[in-house]
PDB file of C-alpha atoms in Angstrom:
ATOM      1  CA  UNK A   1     -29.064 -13.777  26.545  1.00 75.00           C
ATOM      2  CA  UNK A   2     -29.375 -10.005  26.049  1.00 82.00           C
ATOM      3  CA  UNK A   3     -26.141  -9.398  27.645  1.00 85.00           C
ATOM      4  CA  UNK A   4     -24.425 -11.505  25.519  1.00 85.00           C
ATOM      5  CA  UNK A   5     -25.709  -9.730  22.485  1.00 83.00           C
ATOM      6  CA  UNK A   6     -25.005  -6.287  23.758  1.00 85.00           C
ATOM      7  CA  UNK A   7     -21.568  -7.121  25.191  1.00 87.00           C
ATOM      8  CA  UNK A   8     -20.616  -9.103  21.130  1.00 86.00           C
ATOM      9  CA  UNK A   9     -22.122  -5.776  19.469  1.00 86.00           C
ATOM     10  CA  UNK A  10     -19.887  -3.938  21.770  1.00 86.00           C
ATOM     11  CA  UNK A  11     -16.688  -5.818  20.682  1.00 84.00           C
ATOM     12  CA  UNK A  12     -17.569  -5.669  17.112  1.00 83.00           C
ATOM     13  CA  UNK A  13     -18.573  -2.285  16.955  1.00 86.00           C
ATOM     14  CA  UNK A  14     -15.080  -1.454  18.641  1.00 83.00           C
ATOM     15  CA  UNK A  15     -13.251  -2.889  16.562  1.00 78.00           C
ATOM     16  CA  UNK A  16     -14.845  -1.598  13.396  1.00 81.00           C
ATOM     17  CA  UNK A  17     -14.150   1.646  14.685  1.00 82.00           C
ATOM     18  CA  UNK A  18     -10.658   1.084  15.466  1.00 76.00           C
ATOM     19  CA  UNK A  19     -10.160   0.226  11.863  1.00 74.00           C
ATOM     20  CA  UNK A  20     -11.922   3.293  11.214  1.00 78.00           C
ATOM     21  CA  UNK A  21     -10.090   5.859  12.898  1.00 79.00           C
ATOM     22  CA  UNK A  22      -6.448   3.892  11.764  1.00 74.00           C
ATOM     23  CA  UNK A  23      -8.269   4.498   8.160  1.00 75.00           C
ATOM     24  CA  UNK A  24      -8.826   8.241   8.483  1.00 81.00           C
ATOM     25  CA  UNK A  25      -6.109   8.855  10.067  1.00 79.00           C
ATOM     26  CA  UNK A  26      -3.397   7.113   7.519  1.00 77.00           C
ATOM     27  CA  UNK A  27      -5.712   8.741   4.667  1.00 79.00           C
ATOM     28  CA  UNK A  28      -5.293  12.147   6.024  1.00 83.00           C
ATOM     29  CA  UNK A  29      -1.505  11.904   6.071  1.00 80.00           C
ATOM     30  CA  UNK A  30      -2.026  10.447   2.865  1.00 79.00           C
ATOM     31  CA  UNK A  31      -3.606  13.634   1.292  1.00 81.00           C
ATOM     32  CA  UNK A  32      -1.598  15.890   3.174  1.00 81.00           C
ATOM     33  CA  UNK A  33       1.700  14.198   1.380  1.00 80.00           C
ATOM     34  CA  UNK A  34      -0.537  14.162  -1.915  1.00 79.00           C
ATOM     35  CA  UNK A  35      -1.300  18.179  -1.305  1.00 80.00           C
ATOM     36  CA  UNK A  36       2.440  19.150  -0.941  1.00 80.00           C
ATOM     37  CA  UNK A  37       3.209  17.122  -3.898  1.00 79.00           C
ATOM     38  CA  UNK A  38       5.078  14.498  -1.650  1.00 77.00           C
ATOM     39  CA  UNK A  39       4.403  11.699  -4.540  1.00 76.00           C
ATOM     40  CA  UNK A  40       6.026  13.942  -7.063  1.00 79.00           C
ATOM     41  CA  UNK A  41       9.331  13.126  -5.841  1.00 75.00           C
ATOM     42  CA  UNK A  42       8.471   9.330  -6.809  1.00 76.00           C
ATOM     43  CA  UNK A  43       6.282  10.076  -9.977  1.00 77.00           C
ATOM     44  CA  UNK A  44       9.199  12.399 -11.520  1.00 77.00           C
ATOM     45  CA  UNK A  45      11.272   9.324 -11.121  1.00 79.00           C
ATOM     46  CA  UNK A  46       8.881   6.385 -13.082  1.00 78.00           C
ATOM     47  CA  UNK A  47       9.489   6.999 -16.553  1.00 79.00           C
ATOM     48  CA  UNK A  48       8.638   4.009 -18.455  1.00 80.00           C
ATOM     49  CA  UNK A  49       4.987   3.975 -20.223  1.00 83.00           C
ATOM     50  CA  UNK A  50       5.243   0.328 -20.446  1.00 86.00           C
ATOM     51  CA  UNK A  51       2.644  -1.079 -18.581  1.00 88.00           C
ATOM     52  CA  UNK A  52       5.048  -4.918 -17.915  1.00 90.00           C
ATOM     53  CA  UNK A  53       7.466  -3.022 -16.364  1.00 90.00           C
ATOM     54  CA  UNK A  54       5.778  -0.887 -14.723  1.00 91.00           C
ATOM     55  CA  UNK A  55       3.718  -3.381 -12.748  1.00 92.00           C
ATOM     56  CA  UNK A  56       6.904  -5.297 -12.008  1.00 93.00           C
ATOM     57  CA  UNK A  57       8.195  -1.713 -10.240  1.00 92.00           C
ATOM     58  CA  UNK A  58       5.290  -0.650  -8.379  1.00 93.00           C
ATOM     59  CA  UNK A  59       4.853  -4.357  -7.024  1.00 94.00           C
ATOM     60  CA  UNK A  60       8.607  -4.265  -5.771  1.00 93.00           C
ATOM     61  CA  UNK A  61       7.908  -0.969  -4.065  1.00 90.00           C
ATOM     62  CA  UNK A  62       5.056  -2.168  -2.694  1.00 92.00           C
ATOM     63  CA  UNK A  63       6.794  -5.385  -1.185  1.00 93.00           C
ATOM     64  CA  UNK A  64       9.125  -3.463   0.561  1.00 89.00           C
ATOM     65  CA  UNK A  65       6.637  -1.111   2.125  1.00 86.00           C
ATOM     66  CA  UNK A  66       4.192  -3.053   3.160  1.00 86.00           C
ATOM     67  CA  UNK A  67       6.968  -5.154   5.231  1.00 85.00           C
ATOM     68  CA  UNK A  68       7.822  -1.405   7.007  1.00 82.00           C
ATOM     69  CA  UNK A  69       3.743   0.141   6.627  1.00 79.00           C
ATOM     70  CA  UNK A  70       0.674  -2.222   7.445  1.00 78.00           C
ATOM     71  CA  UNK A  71      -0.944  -4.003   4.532  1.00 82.00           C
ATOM     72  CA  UNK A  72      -3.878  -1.191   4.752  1.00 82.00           C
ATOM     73  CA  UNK A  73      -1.720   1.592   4.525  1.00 81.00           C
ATOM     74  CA  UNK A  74       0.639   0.379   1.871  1.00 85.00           C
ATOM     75  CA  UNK A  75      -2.231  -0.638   0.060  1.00 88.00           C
ATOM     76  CA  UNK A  76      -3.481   3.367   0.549  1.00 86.00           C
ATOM     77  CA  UNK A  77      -0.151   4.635  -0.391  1.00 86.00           C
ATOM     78  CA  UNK A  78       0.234   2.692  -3.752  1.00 90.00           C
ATOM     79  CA  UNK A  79      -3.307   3.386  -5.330  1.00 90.00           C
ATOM     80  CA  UNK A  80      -2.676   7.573  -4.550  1.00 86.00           C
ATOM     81  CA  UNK A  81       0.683   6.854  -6.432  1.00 87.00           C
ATOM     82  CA  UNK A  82      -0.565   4.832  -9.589  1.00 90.00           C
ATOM     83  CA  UNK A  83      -3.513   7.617  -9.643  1.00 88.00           C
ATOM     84  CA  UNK A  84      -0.510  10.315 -10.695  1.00 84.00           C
ATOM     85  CA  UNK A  85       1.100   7.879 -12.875  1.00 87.00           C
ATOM     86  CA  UNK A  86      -1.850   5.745 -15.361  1.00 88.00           C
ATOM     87  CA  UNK A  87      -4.439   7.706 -16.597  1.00 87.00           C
ATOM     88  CA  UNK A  88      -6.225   4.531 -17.977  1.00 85.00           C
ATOM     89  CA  UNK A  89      -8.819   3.537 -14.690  1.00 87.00           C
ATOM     90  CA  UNK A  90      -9.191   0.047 -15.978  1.00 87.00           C
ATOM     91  CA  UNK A  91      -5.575  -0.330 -15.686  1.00 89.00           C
ATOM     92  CA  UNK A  92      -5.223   1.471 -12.461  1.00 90.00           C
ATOM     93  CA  UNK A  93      -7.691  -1.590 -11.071  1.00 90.00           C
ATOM     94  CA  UNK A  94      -5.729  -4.264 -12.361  1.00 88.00           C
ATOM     95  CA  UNK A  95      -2.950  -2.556 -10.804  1.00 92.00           C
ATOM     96  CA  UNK A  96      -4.742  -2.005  -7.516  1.00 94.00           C
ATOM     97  CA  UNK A  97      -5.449  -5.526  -8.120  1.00 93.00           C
ATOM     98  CA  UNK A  98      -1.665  -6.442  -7.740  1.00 94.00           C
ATOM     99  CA  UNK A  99      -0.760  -3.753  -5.423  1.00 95.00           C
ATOM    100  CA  UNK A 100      -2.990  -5.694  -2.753  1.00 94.00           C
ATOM    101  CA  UNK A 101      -1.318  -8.921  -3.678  1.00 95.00           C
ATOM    102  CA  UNK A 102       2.398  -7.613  -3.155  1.00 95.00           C
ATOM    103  CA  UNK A 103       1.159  -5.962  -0.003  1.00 92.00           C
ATOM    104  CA  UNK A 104      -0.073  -8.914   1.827  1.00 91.00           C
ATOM    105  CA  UNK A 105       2.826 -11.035   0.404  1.00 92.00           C
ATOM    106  CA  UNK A 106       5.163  -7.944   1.532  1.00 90.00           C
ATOM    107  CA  UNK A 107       3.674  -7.732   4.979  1.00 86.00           C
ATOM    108  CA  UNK A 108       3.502 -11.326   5.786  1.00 85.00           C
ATOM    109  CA  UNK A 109       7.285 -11.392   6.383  1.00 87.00           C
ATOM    110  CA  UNK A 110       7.596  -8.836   8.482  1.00 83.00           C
ATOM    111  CA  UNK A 111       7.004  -8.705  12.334  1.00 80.00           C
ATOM    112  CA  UNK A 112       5.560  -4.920  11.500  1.00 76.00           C
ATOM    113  CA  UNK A 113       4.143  -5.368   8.376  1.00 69.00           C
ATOM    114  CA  UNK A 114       0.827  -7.262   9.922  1.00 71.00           C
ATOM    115  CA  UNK A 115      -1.182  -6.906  12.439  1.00 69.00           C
ATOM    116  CA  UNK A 116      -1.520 -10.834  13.074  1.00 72.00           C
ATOM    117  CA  UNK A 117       2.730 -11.018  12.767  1.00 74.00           C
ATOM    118  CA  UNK A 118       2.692  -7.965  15.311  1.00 72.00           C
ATOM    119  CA  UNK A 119       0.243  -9.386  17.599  1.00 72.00           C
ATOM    120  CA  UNK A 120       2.646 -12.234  17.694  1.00 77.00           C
ATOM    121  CA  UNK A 121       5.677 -11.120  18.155  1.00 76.00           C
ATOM    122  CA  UNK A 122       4.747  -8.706  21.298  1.00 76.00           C
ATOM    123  CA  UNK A 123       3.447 -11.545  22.952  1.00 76.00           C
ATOM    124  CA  UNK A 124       7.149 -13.338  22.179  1.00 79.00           C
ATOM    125  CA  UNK A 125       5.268 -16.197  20.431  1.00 82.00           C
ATOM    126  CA  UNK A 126       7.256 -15.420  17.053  1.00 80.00           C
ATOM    127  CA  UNK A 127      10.879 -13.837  16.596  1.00 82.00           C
ATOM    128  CA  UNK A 128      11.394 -11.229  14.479  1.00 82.00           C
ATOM    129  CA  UNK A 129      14.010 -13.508  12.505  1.00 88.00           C
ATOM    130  CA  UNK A 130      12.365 -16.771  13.116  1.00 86.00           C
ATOM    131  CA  UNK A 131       9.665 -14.909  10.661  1.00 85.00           C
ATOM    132  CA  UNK A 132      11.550 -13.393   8.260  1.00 87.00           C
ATOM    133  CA  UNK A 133      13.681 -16.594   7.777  1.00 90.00           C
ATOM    134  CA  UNK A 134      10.560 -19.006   7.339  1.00 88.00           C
ATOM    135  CA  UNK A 135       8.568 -17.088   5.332  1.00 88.00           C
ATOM    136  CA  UNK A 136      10.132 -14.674   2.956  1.00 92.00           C
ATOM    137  CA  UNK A 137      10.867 -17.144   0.440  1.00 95.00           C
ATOM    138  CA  UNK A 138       7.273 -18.159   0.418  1.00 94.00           C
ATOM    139  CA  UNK A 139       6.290 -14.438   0.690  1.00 93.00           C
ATOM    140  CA  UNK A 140       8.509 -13.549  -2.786  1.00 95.00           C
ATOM    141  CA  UNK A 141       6.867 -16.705  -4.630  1.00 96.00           C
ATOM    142  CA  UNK A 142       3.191 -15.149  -3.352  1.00 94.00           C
ATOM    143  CA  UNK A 143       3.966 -12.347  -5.226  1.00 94.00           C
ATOM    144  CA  UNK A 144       6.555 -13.064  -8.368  1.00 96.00           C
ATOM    145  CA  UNK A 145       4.589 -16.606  -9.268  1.00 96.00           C
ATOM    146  CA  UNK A 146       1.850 -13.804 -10.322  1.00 94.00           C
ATOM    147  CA  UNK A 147       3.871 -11.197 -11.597  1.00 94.00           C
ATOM    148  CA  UNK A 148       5.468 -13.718 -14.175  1.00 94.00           C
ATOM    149  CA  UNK A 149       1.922 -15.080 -15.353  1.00 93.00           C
ATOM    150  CA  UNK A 150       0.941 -11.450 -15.984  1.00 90.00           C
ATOM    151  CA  UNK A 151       3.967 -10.314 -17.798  1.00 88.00           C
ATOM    152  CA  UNK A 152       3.062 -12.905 -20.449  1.00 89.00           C
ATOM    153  CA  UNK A 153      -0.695 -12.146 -20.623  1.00 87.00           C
ATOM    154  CA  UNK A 154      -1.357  -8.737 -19.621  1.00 85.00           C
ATOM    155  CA  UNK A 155      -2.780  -6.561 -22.312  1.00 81.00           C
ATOM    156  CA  UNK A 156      -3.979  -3.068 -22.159  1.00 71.00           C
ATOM    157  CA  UNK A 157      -1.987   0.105 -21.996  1.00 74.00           C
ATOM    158  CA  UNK A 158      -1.237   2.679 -19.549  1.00 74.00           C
ATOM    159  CA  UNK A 159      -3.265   5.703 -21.501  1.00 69.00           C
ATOM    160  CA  UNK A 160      -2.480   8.916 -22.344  1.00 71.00           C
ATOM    161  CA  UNK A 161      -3.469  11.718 -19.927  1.00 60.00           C
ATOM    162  CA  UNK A 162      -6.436  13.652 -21.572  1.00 48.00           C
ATOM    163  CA  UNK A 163      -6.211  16.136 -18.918  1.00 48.00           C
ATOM    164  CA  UNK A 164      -4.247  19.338 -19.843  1.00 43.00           C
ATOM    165  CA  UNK A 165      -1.414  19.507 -17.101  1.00 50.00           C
ATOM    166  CA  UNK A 166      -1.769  22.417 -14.770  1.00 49.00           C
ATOM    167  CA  UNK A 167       1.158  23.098 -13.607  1.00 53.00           C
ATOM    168  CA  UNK A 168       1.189  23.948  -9.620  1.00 55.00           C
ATOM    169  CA  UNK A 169       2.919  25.854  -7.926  1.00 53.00           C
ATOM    170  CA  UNK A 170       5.535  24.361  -5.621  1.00 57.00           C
ATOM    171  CA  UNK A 171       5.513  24.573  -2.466  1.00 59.00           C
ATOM    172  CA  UNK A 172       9.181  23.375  -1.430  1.00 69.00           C
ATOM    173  CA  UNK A 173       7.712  20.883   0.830  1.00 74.00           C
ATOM    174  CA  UNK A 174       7.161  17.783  -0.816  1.00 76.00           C
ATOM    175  CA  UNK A 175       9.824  15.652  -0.096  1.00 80.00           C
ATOM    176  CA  UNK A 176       9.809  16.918   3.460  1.00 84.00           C
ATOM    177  CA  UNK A 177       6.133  16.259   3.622  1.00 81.00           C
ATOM    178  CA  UNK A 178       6.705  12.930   1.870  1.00 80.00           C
ATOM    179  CA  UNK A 179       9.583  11.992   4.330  1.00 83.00           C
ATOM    180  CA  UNK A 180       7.868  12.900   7.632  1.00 84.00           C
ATOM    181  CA  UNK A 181       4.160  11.041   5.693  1.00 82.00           C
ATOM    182  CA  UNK A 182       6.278   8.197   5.801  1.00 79.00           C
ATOM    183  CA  UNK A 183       7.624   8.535   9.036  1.00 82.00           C
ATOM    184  CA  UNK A 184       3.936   9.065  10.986  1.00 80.00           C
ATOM    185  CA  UNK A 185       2.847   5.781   9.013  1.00 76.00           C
ATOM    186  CA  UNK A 186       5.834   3.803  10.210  1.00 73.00           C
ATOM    187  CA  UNK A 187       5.750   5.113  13.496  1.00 75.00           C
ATOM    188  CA  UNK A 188       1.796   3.563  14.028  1.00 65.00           C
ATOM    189  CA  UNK A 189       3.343  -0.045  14.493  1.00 57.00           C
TER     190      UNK A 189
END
């Protein structure tokens, strides 16, 4: 009975820390992308301060990254983006809200975009277009269905940022750092 209990603390204990490392290491080449002013190439490009439109954007991008990233790391990815762009932290959760929706709508269609779908696929149980065929119809629904309900009863604003804007030195590097960010992440699956 006692080996049973050691051996299933084992297995969870592994794979807790396998989640934890995949964590630490996706959020340091998060903040190294964030420290070169990688996102600055996308923030510089979002100019609308409407908060409908917005969310429809940031769910799209989402959507498509999550069906290249994993769920986890899109999900990382997005919130370090929305923190440049809405200064209002209410709003930022109701985004973060959505940004986990689109992601695990985004990843479900993807062979890469899920652990589960990956699982699946190495082991030749799935095909890579037998899954995108069946399910990213359903996958789009997941995520428009409550995208449409919120464009009619979303309320709130984006804010203004309080902060004065120091402006930071360049470094040259951020779309190189936000290129090769992106390319570690995708190269994990």
């Amino acid at each position: 009975h006692r080996e049973f209990v050691v051996e299933s603390l084992a297995e969870h204990l592994s794979e807790i820390s396998q989640i934890l490392f995949f964590l630490m290491g996706a959020m340091t080449i998060v903040e190294l992308v964030d420290a070169h002013q990688g996102f600055k190439f996308i923030t510089d490009r979002i100019t609308t301060k409407n908060a409908k439109v917005l969310l429809w954007i940031v769910c799209g991008v989402t959507f498509i990254l999550s069906a290249i990233l994993d769920n986890l790391t899109t999900t990382i990815v997005m919130v370090s983006l929305i923190r440049k762009i809405i200064p209002n932290k209410d709003m930022r959760l109701f985004f973060a809200g959505m940004i986990i929706v689109a992601a695990n709508a985004g990843g479900a269609w993807s062979p890469i975009g899920d652990v589960t779908t990956t699982m699946l696929w190495i082991g030749g149980q799935i095909t890579a277009i037998g899954i995108v065929k069946s399910l990213i119809l359903p996958s789009v629904v997941c995520m428009v269905v409550p995208l449409i309900y919120l464009s009619f009863t979303m309320k709130g604003e984006l804010g203004e940022d309080t902060k004065s804007k120091v402006i930071e030195p360049s470094s040259g590097y951020g779309k190189l750092m936000l290129f090769l960010g992106v390319a570690a992440l995708v190269s994990v699956p």
